[in-house]
Amino acid sequence: MDSIRICIVEDDERDALILQQALDRFADENDASIDAIVLRDGAEIVDNYPPDLDIVFLDIEMGGLDGLSAARAIRARDEEVIIFFVTNMIQFALEGYTVNATAYIVKPLRYPLFSAHMARAVQAIEHRKEHFVTLRSGREQVFVNSNKIMYVETSQKRSLVHTDANSIFCSEALQAIEKKLDSGQFFRVHASFLVNLAYVDTVTPKDVIVRGTAIPISKHRKRFFMKVLADYKGRFL
């Protein structure tokens, strides 16, 4: 994947160095490319927010703008960046969830736990990248980002692809479309329906709810589907 852009916001030079060394080790062990910068105060990242950030590591207790306040300002402009709090002030954990923090990394940093957090973060970053597939719609070839496909259904001997923005009629069978999509992300819940696990909100006794739409699930597929769904969602927690 592309280089992972990271910003460390830490006013303690030693703690910042420890985090940098942990990132270097993770990059070496996972053949990853990491581009990291270090800032010394929350106000620095708020006033000069670096473009295209993937991950921010925020100390909570800093001499200037604290990490929680900085995180609120960051969230106001960037809903997708992954935020990790690196702190010994675990009592603020609940407040951290208000800014959709991914996790708390408690000082002193323990590398095995840090590495596990980073692995999940990298998976989440890779997941939201654009992955285009080609679909046939009449005489046209349509390029669709598969991560934006919520579900696909059979419709009048054709297929109807529902994305988060619109719906596209395809001249291909559901089975043909299924072969083009990531089997780890899409699941055939019914002979007539294929769903993107990322968009599943909940599961009822008879249906899978995908962004408010109830989609029937076959009885003989449900047990395996629940296992696959749990494994998929667990990768991003």
mmCIF file of C-alpha atoms in Angstrom:
data_model
loop_
_atom_site.group_PDB
_atom_site.id
_atom_site.type_symbol
_atom_site.label_atom_id
_atom_site.label_comp_id
_atom_site.label_asym_id
_atom_site.label_seq_id
_atom_site.Cartn_x
_atom_site.Cartn_y
_atom_site.Cartn_z
ATOM 1 C CA MET A 1 0.000 0.000 0.000
ATOM 2 C CA ASP A 2 1.010 3.673 -0.175
ATOM 3 C CA SER A 3 3.098 5.285 2.534
ATOM 4 C CA ILE A 4 1.200 5.680 5.817
ATOM 5 C CA ARG A 5 1.210 9.348 6.872
ATOM 6 C CA ILE A 6 1.441 9.751 10.646
ATOM 7 C CA CYS A 7 1.602 12.726 12.993
ATOM 8 C CA ILE A 8 2.871 12.320 16.572
ATOM 9 C CA VAL A 9 1.777 15.089 18.924
ATOM 10 C CA GLU A 10 3.863 14.693 22.092
ATOM 11 C CA ASP A 11 5.565 17.320 24.268
ATOM 12 C CA ASP A 12 7.879 14.827 25.978
ATOM 13 C CA GLU A 13 10.920 14.257 23.752
ATOM 14 C CA ARG A 14 11.695 10.834 25.223
ATOM 15 C CA ASP A 15 8.120 9.556 24.785
ATOM 16 C CA ALA A 16 8.071 10.853 21.209
ATOM 17 C CA LEU A 17 11.317 9.001 20.480
ATOM 18 C CA ILE A 18 9.944 5.749 21.949
ATOM 19 C CA LEU A 19 6.890 6.026 19.711
ATOM 20 C CA GLN A 20 9.035 6.741 16.657
ATOM 21 C CA GLN A 21 11.175 3.685 17.391
ATOM 22 C CA ALA A 22 8.050 1.540 17.743
ATOM 23 C CA LEU A 23 6.829 2.789 14.356
ATOM 24 C CA ASP A 24 10.204 2.022 12.771
ATOM 25 C CA ARG A 25 10.090 -1.499 14.193
ATOM 26 C CA PHE A 26 6.541 -2.037 12.952
ATOM 27 C CA ALA A 27 7.528 -0.809 9.478
ATOM 28 C CA ASP A 28 10.493 -3.207 9.361
ATOM 29 C CA GLU A 29 8.485 -6.198 10.581
ATOM 30 C CA ASN A 30 5.565 -5.577 8.232
ATOM 31 C CA ASP A 31 7.374 -4.251 5.148
ATOM 32 C CA ALA A 32 5.400 -1.008 5.495
ATOM 33 C CA SER A 33 6.309 2.514 4.444
ATOM 34 C CA ILE A 34 5.705 5.105 7.171
ATOM 35 C CA ASP A 35 6.097 8.867 6.875
ATOM 36 C CA ALA A 36 5.951 10.355 10.392
ATOM 37 C CA ILE A 37 6.317 13.878 11.713
ATOM 38 C CA VAL A 38 6.489 15.041 15.344
ATOM 39 C CA LEU A 39 4.757 18.104 16.795
ATOM 40 C CA ARG A 40 5.160 19.312 20.382
ATOM 41 C CA ASP A 41 1.740 20.797 21.126
ATOM 42 C CA GLY A 42 -1.905 20.266 20.244
ATOM 43 C CA ALA A 43 -2.157 23.796 18.894
ATOM 44 C CA GLU A 44 0.474 23.008 16.252
ATOM 45 C CA ILE A 45 -1.589 20.319 14.584
ATOM 46 C CA VAL A 46 -4.811 22.332 14.883
ATOM 47 C CA ASP A 47 -3.303 25.492 13.396
ATOM 48 C CA ASN A 48 -1.299 23.712 10.685
ATOM 49 C CA TYR A 49 -3.125 20.479 9.996
ATOM 50 C CA PRO A 50 -0.974 18.297 7.704
ATOM 51 C CA PRO A 51 -2.744 17.126 4.526
ATOM 52 C CA ASP A 52 -3.736 13.513 3.877
ATOM 53 C CA LEU A 53 -3.021 12.212 7.379
ATOM 54 C CA ASP A 54 -3.838 8.571 8.060
ATOM 55 C CA ILE A 55 -3.057 8.356 11.798
ATOM 56 C CA VAL A 56 -2.585 10.833 14.643
ATOM 57 C CA PHE A 57 -0.975 9.859 17.955
ATOM 58 C CA LEU A 58 -2.022 12.370 20.614
ATOM 59 C CA ASP A 59 -0.675 12.810 24.112
ATOM 60 C CA ILE A 60 -3.509 13.979 26.356
ATOM 61 C CA GLU A 61 -1.654 16.040 28.936
ATOM 62 C CA MET A 62 0.460 18.727 27.247
ATOM 63 C CA GLY A 63 1.620 22.146 28.328
ATOM 64 C CA GLY A 64 -0.335 23.974 25.631
ATOM 65 C CA LEU A 65 -3.504 22.665 23.984
ATOM 66 C CA ASP A 66 -4.326 19.264 25.475
ATOM 67 C CA GLY A 67 -4.907 16.168 23.373
ATOM 68 C CA LEU A 68 -8.665 15.909 23.894
ATOM 69 C CA SER A 69 -9.221 19.518 22.809
ATOM 70 C CA ALA A 70 -6.950 18.990 19.815
ATOM 71 C CA ALA A 71 -8.845 15.815 18.891
ATOM 72 C CA ARG A 72 -12.176 17.676 18.881
ATOM 73 C CA ALA A 73 -10.736 20.294 16.513
ATOM 74 C CA ILE A 74 -9.246 17.575 14.287
ATOM 75 C CA ARG A 75 -12.568 15.715 14.089
ATOM 76 C CA ALA A 76 -14.330 18.907 12.979
ATOM 77 C CA ARG A 77 -12.241 18.898 9.806
ATOM 78 C CA ASP A 78 -11.327 15.238 9.313
ATOM 79 C CA GLU A 79 -13.815 12.474 10.090
ATOM 80 C CA GLU A 80 -11.669 9.613 8.769
ATOM 81 C CA VAL A 81 -8.216 10.090 10.303
ATOM 82 C CA ILE A 82 -7.421 7.422 12.916
ATOM 83 C CA ILE A 83 -6.762 8.889 16.366
ATOM 84 C CA PHE A 84 -4.757 7.107 19.050
ATOM 85 C CA PHE A 85 -4.342 8.630 22.502
ATOM 86 C CA VAL A 86 -0.956 7.812 24.019
ATOM 87 C CA THR A 87 -1.249 8.570 27.728
ATOM 88 C CA ASN A 88 -1.076 7.428 31.319
ATOM 89 C CA MET A 89 -4.365 9.246 31.995
ATOM 90 C CA ILE A 90 -6.654 6.311 31.235
ATOM 91 C CA GLN A 91 -9.415 7.910 33.326
ATOM 92 C CA PHE A 92 -10.287 10.011 30.252
ATOM 93 C CA ALA A 93 -11.041 6.952 28.124
ATOM 94 C CA LEU A 94 -14.795 7.491 27.985
ATOM 95 C CA GLU A 95 -14.353 11.094 26.879
ATOM 96 C CA GLY A 96 -12.074 9.891 24.114
ATOM 97 C CA TYR A 97 -14.908 7.965 22.514
ATOM 98 C CA THR A 98 -16.721 11.267 21.855
ATOM 99 C CA VAL A 99 -14.084 12.026 19.230
ATOM 100 C CA ASN A 100 -14.173 8.499 17.846
ATOM 101 C CA ALA A 101 -10.731 7.597 19.143
ATOM 102 C CA THR A 102 -9.594 4.191 17.930
ATOM 103 C CA ALA A 103 -7.756 3.209 21.113
ATOM 104 C CA TYR A 104 -5.726 4.286 24.120
ATOM 105 C CA ILE A 105 -2.075 3.282 24.216
ATOM 106 C CA VAL A 106 -0.960 3.428 27.840
ATOM 107 C CA LYS A 107 2.510 4.639 28.812
ATOM 108 C CA PRO A 108 4.992 3.082 29.113
ATOM 109 C CA LEU A 109 4.382 1.757 25.612
ATOM 110 C CA ARG A 110 4.305 -2.040 25.249
ATOM 111 C CA TYR A 111 5.263 -3.012 21.725
ATOM 112 C CA PRO A 112 3.123 -6.184 21.281
ATOM 113 C CA LEU A 113 -0.074 -4.252 22.072
ATOM 114 C CA PHE A 114 1.097 -1.270 20.009
ATOM 115 C CA SER A 115 1.799 -3.562 17.042
ATOM 116 C CA ALA A 116 -1.687 -5.105 17.280
ATOM 117 C CA HIS A 117 -3.288 -1.640 17.266
ATOM 118 C CA MET A 118 -1.192 -0.608 14.263
ATOM 119 C CA ALA A 119 -2.065 -3.770 12.340
ATOM 120 C CA ARG A 120 -5.789 -3.058 12.724
ATOM 121 C CA ALA A 121 -5.253 0.584 11.761
ATOM 122 C CA VAL A 122 -3.407 -0.400 8.596
ATOM 123 C CA GLN A 123 -6.231 -2.772 7.667
ATOM 124 C CA ALA A 124 -8.766 0.023 8.152
ATOM 125 C CA ILE A 125 -6.700 2.404 6.018
ATOM 126 C CA GLU A 126 -6.361 -0.169 3.252
ATOM 127 C CA HIS A 127 -10.091 -0.919 3.424
ATOM 128 C CA ARG A 128 -11.148 2.641 2.636
ATOM 129 C CA LYS A 129 -8.828 3.002 -0.359
ATOM 130 C CA GLU A 130 -10.475 2.922 -3.774
ATOM 131 C CA HIS A 131 -10.763 -0.495 -5.420
ATOM 132 C CA PHE A 132 -12.464 -0.219 -8.796
ATOM 133 C CA VAL A 133 -14.250 -3.033 -10.619
ATOM 134 C CA THR A 134 -15.631 -2.950 -14.144
ATOM 135 C CA LEU A 135 -19.340 -3.668 -14.590
ATOM 136 C CA ARG A 136 -21.240 -4.029 -17.853
ATOM 137 C CA SER A 137 -24.335 -1.852 -18.180
ATOM 138 C CA GLY A 138 -25.868 -2.382 -21.601
ATOM 139 C CA ARG A 139 -23.176 -1.403 -24.097
ATOM 140 C CA GLU A 140 -21.242 0.611 -21.546
ATOM 141 C CA GLN A 141 -18.460 -0.360 -19.159
ATOM 142 C CA VAL A 142 -18.936 1.282 -15.762
ATOM 143 C CA PHE A 143 -16.120 1.650 -13.224
ATOM 144 C CA VAL A 144 -17.327 1.353 -9.634
ATOM 145 C CA ASN A 145 -15.386 1.614 -6.377
ATOM 146 C CA SER A 146 -16.217 -1.717 -4.773
ATOM 147 C CA ASN A 147 -15.865 -0.221 -1.274
ATOM 148 C CA LYS A 148 -18.878 1.979 -2.084
ATOM 149 C CA ILE A 149 -21.107 -0.950 -3.081
ATOM 150 C CA MET A 150 -23.583 -1.638 -0.259
ATOM 151 C CA TYR A 151 -25.347 -4.632 -1.795
ATOM 152 C CA VAL A 152 -26.242 -6.248 -5.116
ATOM 153 C CA GLU A 153 -29.542 -7.896 -6.000
ATOM 154 C CA THR A 154 -30.986 -9.855 -8.897
ATOM 155 C CA SER A 155 -33.539 -7.758 -10.762
ATOM 156 C CA GLN A 156 -35.477 -8.936 -13.826
ATOM 157 C CA LYS A 157 -32.723 -11.303 -15.037
ATOM 158 C CA ARG A 158 -30.179 -8.544 -14.530
ATOM 159 C CA SER A 159 -28.413 -7.207 -11.458
ATOM 160 C CA LEU A 160 -28.966 -3.995 -9.578
ATOM 161 C CA VAL A 161 -25.873 -2.653 -7.823
ATOM 162 C CA HIS A 162 -26.661 -0.333 -4.922
ATOM 163 C CA THR A 163 -23.837 2.021 -3.954
ATOM 164 C CA ASP A 164 -23.881 4.651 -1.216
ATOM 165 C CA ALA A 165 -24.649 7.263 -3.895
ATOM 166 C CA ASN A 166 -26.867 5.599 -6.519
ATOM 167 C CA SER A 167 -28.077 2.329 -8.066
ATOM 168 C CA ILE A 168 -26.701 0.865 -11.295
ATOM 169 C CA PHE A 169 -28.452 -1.653 -13.564
ATOM 170 C CA CYS A 170 -25.965 -4.253 -14.823
ATOM 171 C CA SER A 171 -26.220 -6.659 -17.720
ATOM 172 C CA GLU A 172 -24.352 -9.293 -15.723
ATOM 173 C CA ALA A 173 -25.616 -12.066 -13.497
ATOM 174 C CA LEU A 174 -25.181 -11.786 -9.757
ATOM 175 C CA GLN A 175 -22.742 -14.708 -9.807
ATOM 176 C CA ALA A 176 -20.526 -12.934 -12.359
ATOM 177 C CA ILE A 177 -20.421 -9.774 -10.257
ATOM 178 C CA GLU A 178 -19.680 -11.791 -7.127
ATOM 179 C CA LYS A 179 -16.526 -13.197 -8.757
ATOM 180 C CA LYS A 180 -15.213 -9.652 -9.285
ATOM 181 C CA LEU A 181 -15.593 -8.656 -5.635
ATOM 182 C CA ASP A 182 -13.490 -9.419 -2.573
ATOM 183 C CA SER A 183 -14.835 -12.619 -1.027
ATOM 184 C CA GLY A 184 -13.563 -11.425 2.361
ATOM 185 C CA GLN A 185 -15.774 -8.334 2.181
ATOM 186 C CA PHE A 186 -18.883 -9.516 0.295
ATOM 187 C CA PHE A 187 -21.201 -12.354 1.291
ATOM 188 C CA ARG A 188 -24.067 -14.051 -0.570
ATOM 189 C CA VAL A 189 -26.796 -14.008 2.076
ATOM 190 C CA HIS A 190 -29.495 -15.205 -0.325
ATOM 191 C CA ALA A 191 -29.680 -16.593 -3.846
ATOM 192 C CA SER A 192 -30.731 -13.115 -4.969
ATOM 193 C CA PHE A 193 -28.631 -10.884 -2.704
ATOM 194 C CA LEU A 194 -24.948 -10.138 -2.129
ATOM 195 C CA VAL A 195 -24.049 -7.750 0.712
ATOM 196 C CA ASN A 196 -20.985 -5.714 1.647
ATOM 197 C CA LEU A 197 -20.126 -6.633 5.240
ATOM 198 C CA ALA A 198 -18.872 -3.102 5.900
ATOM 199 C CA TYR A 199 -22.415 -1.736 5.536
ATOM 200 C CA VAL A 200 -24.233 -4.280 7.702
ATOM 201 C CA ASP A 201 -25.898 -2.473 10.621
ATOM 202 C CA THR A 202 -27.611 -5.373 12.355
ATOM 203 C CA VAL A 203 -29.019 -8.872 11.828
ATOM 204 C CA THR A 204 -32.570 -9.892 12.703
ATOM 205 C CA PRO A 205 -33.936 -13.466 12.782
ATOM 206 C CA LYS A 206 -34.845 -13.280 9.089
ATOM 207 C CA ASP A 207 -33.028 -10.261 7.629
ATOM 208 C CA VAL A 208 -29.715 -8.460 7.322
ATOM 209 C CA ILE A 209 -30.102 -4.701 7.734
ATOM 210 C CA VAL A 210 -27.827 -2.835 5.328
ATOM 211 C CA ARG A 211 -27.993 0.920 5.869
ATOM 212 C CA GLY A 212 -31.648 0.707 6.816
ATOM 213 C CA THR A 213 -32.663 -1.751 4.072
ATOM 214 C CA ALA A 214 -33.878 -5.197 5.159
ATOM 215 C CA ILE A 215 -32.404 -7.965 3.015
ATOM 216 C CA PRO A 216 -33.598 -11.565 3.477
ATOM 217 C CA ILE A 217 -31.036 -14.106 4.642
ATOM 218 C CA SER A 218 -31.348 -17.809 3.872
ATOM 219 C CA LYS A 219 -31.617 -20.061 6.913
ATOM 220 C CA HIS A 220 -28.871 -22.398 5.769
ATOM 221 C CA ARG A 221 -26.463 -19.475 5.166
ATOM 222 C CA LYS A 222 -27.078 -17.578 8.385
ATOM 223 C CA ARG A 223 -24.776 -19.455 10.798
ATOM 224 C CA PHE A 224 -21.759 -19.174 8.519
ATOM 225 C CA PHE A 225 -22.655 -15.558 7.726
ATOM 226 C CA MET A 226 -22.636 -14.637 11.432
ATOM 227 C CA LYS A 227 -19.168 -16.116 11.833
ATOM 228 C CA VAL A 228 -17.819 -14.319 8.755
ATOM 229 C CA LEU A 229 -19.428 -11.040 9.860
ATOM 230 C CA ALA A 230 -17.963 -11.298 13.380
ATOM 231 C CA ASP A 231 -14.510 -11.999 11.980
ATOM 232 C CA TYR A 232 -14.789 -9.082 9.541
ATOM 233 C CA LYS A 233 -16.015 -6.524 12.065
ATOM 234 C CA GLY A 234 -13.434 -7.699 14.596
ATOM 235 C CA ARG A 235 -10.618 -6.721 12.245
ATOM 236 C CA PHE A 236 -11.557 -3.051 12.618
ATOM 237 C CA LEU A 237 -12.215 -2.865 16.355
#
